[in-house]
mmCIF file of C-alpha atoms in Angstrom:
data_model
loop_
_atom_site.group_PDB
_atom_site.id
_atom_site.type_symbol
_atom_site.label_atom_id
_atom_site.label_comp_id
_atom_site.label_asym_id
_atom_site.label_seq_id
_atom_site.Cartn_x
_atom_site.Cartn_y
_atom_site.Cartn_z
ATOM 1 C CA MET A 1 -11.573 -26.611 44.033
ATOM 2 C CA LYS A 2 -8.112 -27.580 42.781
ATOM 3 C CA LYS A 3 -9.553 -29.284 39.634
ATOM 4 C CA LEU A 4 -11.678 -26.406 38.931
ATOM 5 C CA LEU A 5 -8.741 -24.120 39.183
ATOM 6 C CA VAL A 6 -7.003 -26.371 36.764
ATOM 7 C CA ILE A 7 -10.125 -26.477 34.302
ATOM 8 C CA ALA A 8 -10.453 -22.627 34.479
ATOM 9 C CA LEU A 9 -6.535 -22.078 33.622
ATOM 10 C CA ALA A 10 -6.792 -24.457 30.835
ATOM 11 C CA VAL A 11 -9.666 -22.622 29.426
ATOM 12 C CA ILE A 12 -8.215 -19.192 29.846
ATOM 13 C CA LEU A 13 -4.948 -20.613 28.157
ATOM 14 C CA VAL A 14 -7.188 -22.046 25.045
ATOM 15 C CA VAL A 15 -8.862 -18.872 24.791
ATOM 16 C CA SER A 16 -5.657 -17.144 24.698
ATOM 17 C CA ALA A 17 -3.807 -19.100 22.059
ATOM 18 C CA VAL A 18 -7.202 -18.596 19.971
ATOM 19 C CA CYS A 19 -6.702 -14.877 20.191
ATOM 20 C CA VAL A 20 -2.937 -15.091 19.302
ATOM 21 C CA LEU A 21 -3.538 -17.237 16.410
ATOM 22 C CA ALA A 22 -6.420 -14.957 15.273
ATOM 23 C CA ALA A 23 -4.072 -11.884 15.612
ATOM 24 C CA CYS A 24 -1.217 -13.562 13.585
ATOM 25 C CA GLY A 25 -3.673 -14.429 10.657
ATOM 26 C CA GLY A 26 -4.957 -11.044 10.677
ATOM 27 C CA GLU A 27 -4.795 -8.904 7.400
ATOM 28 C CA GLN A 28 -1.831 -6.343 7.603
ATOM 29 C CA VAL A 29 -1.195 -3.516 5.091
ATOM 30 C CA GLY A 30 2.174 -1.815 4.387
ATOM 31 C CA GLU A 31 3.190 1.214 2.137
ATOM 32 C CA GLY A 32 6.504 1.837 0.957
ATOM 33 C CA GLU A 33 8.805 3.284 -1.494
ATOM 34 C CA TYR A 34 12.152 3.129 -3.192
ATOM 35 C CA SER A 35 13.670 6.057 -5.103
ATOM 36 C CA TYR A 36 16.988 7.909 -5.805
ATOM 37 C CA ALA A 37 17.871 11.299 -7.405
ATOM 38 C CA ASN A 38 17.595 11.422 -11.184
ATOM 39 C CA ALA A 39 21.607 12.660 -11.827
ATOM 40 C CA TRP A 40 20.769 14.381 -15.415
ATOM 41 C CA THR A 41 17.106 15.787 -14.119
ATOM 42 C CA PRO A 42 17.316 17.112 -10.543
ATOM 43 C CA GLU A 43 13.540 17.634 -10.426
ATOM 44 C CA GLU A 44 12.803 14.211 -11.220
ATOM 45 C CA SER A 45 13.521 10.585 -9.076
ATOM 46 C CA TYR A 46 13.597 7.354 -10.448
ATOM 47 C CA GLY A 47 11.212 5.412 -7.898
ATOM 48 C CA CYS A 48 8.635 3.308 -7.146
ATOM 49 C CA LYS A 49 5.715 3.241 -4.671
ATOM 50 C CA VAL A 50 3.482 0.273 -3.687
ATOM 51 C CA LYS A 51 0.654 -0.727 -0.792
ATOM 52 C CA VAL A 52 1.452 -4.543 -0.048
ATOM 53 C CA THR A 53 -1.332 -6.469 1.497
ATOM 54 C CA VAL A 54 -0.125 -9.685 3.768
ATOM 55 C CA LYS A 55 -2.072 -12.222 5.706
ATOM 56 C CA GLY A 56 -0.755 -15.191 7.709
ATOM 57 C CA GLY A 57 2.967 -14.104 6.509
ATOM 58 C CA VAL A 58 1.935 -14.403 2.918
ATOM 59 C CA ILE A 59 1.439 -11.459 0.475
ATOM 60 C CA THR A 60 -1.847 -11.572 -0.536
ATOM 61 C CA LYS A 61 -2.138 -8.199 -2.633
ATOM 62 C CA ILE A 62 0.322 -5.441 -4.104
ATOM 63 C CA GLU A 63 -0.580 -2.246 -5.822
ATOM 64 C CA VAL A 64 1.841 -0.010 -7.615
ATOM 65 C CA THR A 65 1.228 3.848 -7.570
ATOM 66 C CA PRO A 66 1.538 5.279 -11.516
ATOM 67 C CA ASP A 67 4.366 6.951 -12.533
ATOM 68 C CA THR A 68 3.769 10.703 -11.837
ATOM 69 C CA LYS A 69 5.813 13.429 -13.260
ATOM 70 C CA THR A 70 8.561 13.966 -10.980
ATOM 71 C CA TYR A 71 8.369 10.215 -9.517
ATOM 72 C CA TYR A 72 8.615 7.375 -12.144
ATOM 73 C CA ASN A 73 9.786 3.975 -12.401
ATOM 74 C CA LEU A 74 9.913 3.952 -16.091
ATOM 75 C CA SER A 75 12.170 6.432 -18.137
ATOM 76 C CA SER A 76 10.325 7.285 -20.917
ATOM 77 C CA GLY A 77 13.743 7.555 -23.120
ATOM 78 C CA TRP A 78 14.834 4.217 -22.311
ATOM 79 C CA GLU A 79 15.388 2.184 -25.630
ATOM 80 C CA ASN A 80 14.738 -0.950 -24.157
ATOM 81 C CA LYS A 81 11.680 0.224 -21.937
ATOM 82 C CA ALA A 82 9.202 -2.622 -23.937
ATOM 83 C CA ASN A 83 10.949 -4.945 -21.359
ATOM 84 C CA TRP A 84 9.384 -3.507 -18.466
ATOM 85 C CA GLU A 85 6.044 -2.659 -20.402
ATOM 86 C CA ASN A 86 5.675 -6.283 -21.311
ATOM 87 C CA GLY A 87 6.628 -7.755 -17.990
ATOM 88 C CA GLY A 88 6.256 -5.475 -15.065
ATOM 89 C CA GLN A 89 2.631 -6.629 -14.202
ATOM 90 C CA ALA A 90 3.385 -10.134 -14.163
ATOM 91 C CA MET A 91 6.352 -9.588 -11.772
ATOM 92 C CA ILE A 92 3.808 -7.216 -9.687
ATOM 93 C CA ASP A 93 1.339 -10.094 -9.746
ATOM 94 C CA SER A 94 4.113 -12.610 -8.852
ATOM 95 C CA PHE A 95 4.341 -11.467 -5.454
ATOM 96 C CA VAL A 96 0.972 -12.618 -4.443
ATOM 97 C CA GLY A 97 1.336 -15.856 -2.597
ATOM 98 C CA LEU A 98 5.320 -15.270 -1.681
ATOM 99 C CA LYS A 99 6.314 -15.533 2.221
ATOM 100 C CA VAL A 100 7.183 -12.286 3.545
ATOM 101 C CA LYS A 101 10.567 -13.773 4.736
ATOM 102 C CA ASP A 102 11.310 -15.138 1.323
ATOM 103 C CA VAL A 103 10.780 -11.410 -0.140
ATOM 104 C CA ASN A 104 12.900 -10.120 2.507
ATOM 105 C CA ASN A 105 15.739 -12.045 1.753
ATOM 106 C CA ILE A 106 16.125 -11.056 -1.780
ATOM 107 C CA VAL A 107 19.278 -8.660 -2.291
ATOM 108 C CA VAL A 108 19.235 -5.656 -4.721
ATOM 109 C CA LYS A 109 22.970 -4.357 -5.214
ATOM 110 C CA CYS A 110 22.742 -0.729 -5.859
ATOM 111 C CA ASP A 111 25.389 1.904 -6.785
ATOM 112 C CA THR A 112 27.136 3.276 -3.875
ATOM 113 C CA GLU A 113 27.975 6.875 -5.954
ATOM 114 C CA THR A 114 26.812 8.713 -8.842
ATOM 115 C CA ASN A 115 29.551 8.840 -11.806
ATOM 116 C CA THR A 116 27.800 10.547 -14.790
ATOM 117 C CA GLU A 117 30.634 9.010 -17.299
ATOM 118 C CA ALA A 118 29.329 5.582 -16.123
ATOM 119 C CA HIS A 119 25.815 6.568 -16.303
ATOM 120 C CA THR A 120 25.450 5.375 -12.833
ATOM 121 C CA VAL A 121 23.379 7.168 -9.825
ATOM 122 C CA LYS A 122 23.751 6.550 -6.126
ATOM 123 C CA GLY A 123 21.286 4.196 -4.894
ATOM 124 C CA GLN A 124 20.480 2.636 -8.789
ATOM 125 C CA PRO A 125 20.184 -1.089 -8.673
ATOM 126 C CA GLN A 126 22.790 -2.656 -10.762
ATOM 127 C CA ALA A 127 22.887 -4.722 -13.604
ATOM 128 C CA GLY A 128 22.606 -8.195 -12.668
ATOM 129 C CA GLY A 129 22.612 -7.247 -9.302
ATOM 130 C CA ILE A 130 19.284 -9.092 -8.000
ATOM 131 C CA SER A 131 20.057 -12.361 -6.029
ATOM 132 C CA GLY A 132 18.012 -14.805 -3.461
ATOM 133 C CA ALA A 133 14.598 -13.953 -5.360
ATOM 134 C CA PRO A 134 12.394 -16.987 -4.806
ATOM 135 C CA SER A 135 11.604 -18.935 -7.980
ATOM 136 C CA GLY A 136 8.005 -17.713 -7.923
ATOM 137 C CA LEU A 137 8.990 -14.108 -8.540
ATOM 138 C CA LYS A 138 8.899 -13.444 -11.996
ATOM 139 C CA VAL A 139 11.973 -10.709 -12.322
ATOM 140 C CA VAL A 140 11.850 -8.802 -15.381
ATOM 141 C CA THR A 141 15.149 -9.818 -17.728
ATOM 142 C CA GLY A 142 16.801 -6.623 -19.457
ATOM 143 C CA ALA A 143 14.870 -4.484 -16.516
ATOM 144 C CA THR A 144 16.869 -4.806 -13.355
ATOM 145 C CA GLN A 145 16.517 -1.279 -12.526
ATOM 146 C CA SER A 146 12.694 -1.355 -12.555
ATOM 147 C CA SER A 147 12.674 -4.568 -11.094
ATOM 148 C CA GLY A 148 14.741 -3.326 -8.144
ATOM 149 C CA ARG A 149 13.022 -0.623 -7.574
ATOM 150 C CA LEU A 150 10.083 -2.654 -7.185
ATOM 151 C CA ILE A 151 11.911 -5.096 -5.129
ATOM 152 C CA LEU A 152 13.386 -2.520 -2.699
ATOM 153 C CA ALA A 153 9.850 -0.467 -2.202
ATOM 154 C CA VAL A 154 7.762 -4.346 -1.396
ATOM 155 C CA GLN A 155 10.724 -4.765 1.075
ATOM 156 C CA ASN A 156 10.218 -1.403 2.272
ATOM 157 C CA ALA A 157 6.005 -1.727 2.578
ATOM 158 C CA LEU A 158 6.817 -4.945 4.621
ATOM 159 C CA SER A 159 8.998 -3.166 7.226
ATOM 160 C CA ASN A 160 5.960 -0.696 7.741
ATOM 161 C CA LEU A 161 3.318 -3.228 8.024
ATOM 162 C CA LYS A 162 0.407 -2.067 10.390
#
């Protein structure tokens, strides 16, 4: 009888462990965003919205919501916008295969106040302010603000995984 009880408990433990592992490896989806006000055009915001899919602690898919008339990642008047236009999709795609913990360790320094003379806005990623990015992430050179908004939106989505 004792042997039968031990076998039954062992089977229950194995089944429980398999269920836990299956749940950990399941697909999760989170939506996130990052934005801040445009100090010069109050009805507009700079920002980025994303939908991120994760399986087993690794990003498997990322979708970026296209810019809208009032919420956009790329300023039409930005003279170097070609940097983002030419490298943005490669950066988006480079999130696939990265570990969630590595993406969450990226630091994006942002301005803490709006200063129109210095052309800074509270919440705006700072030039050269991205650190701790894994080597596989293709941060766009010359597009720190757009890259920073994307990273912060992805981190927000990861915090909202379901």
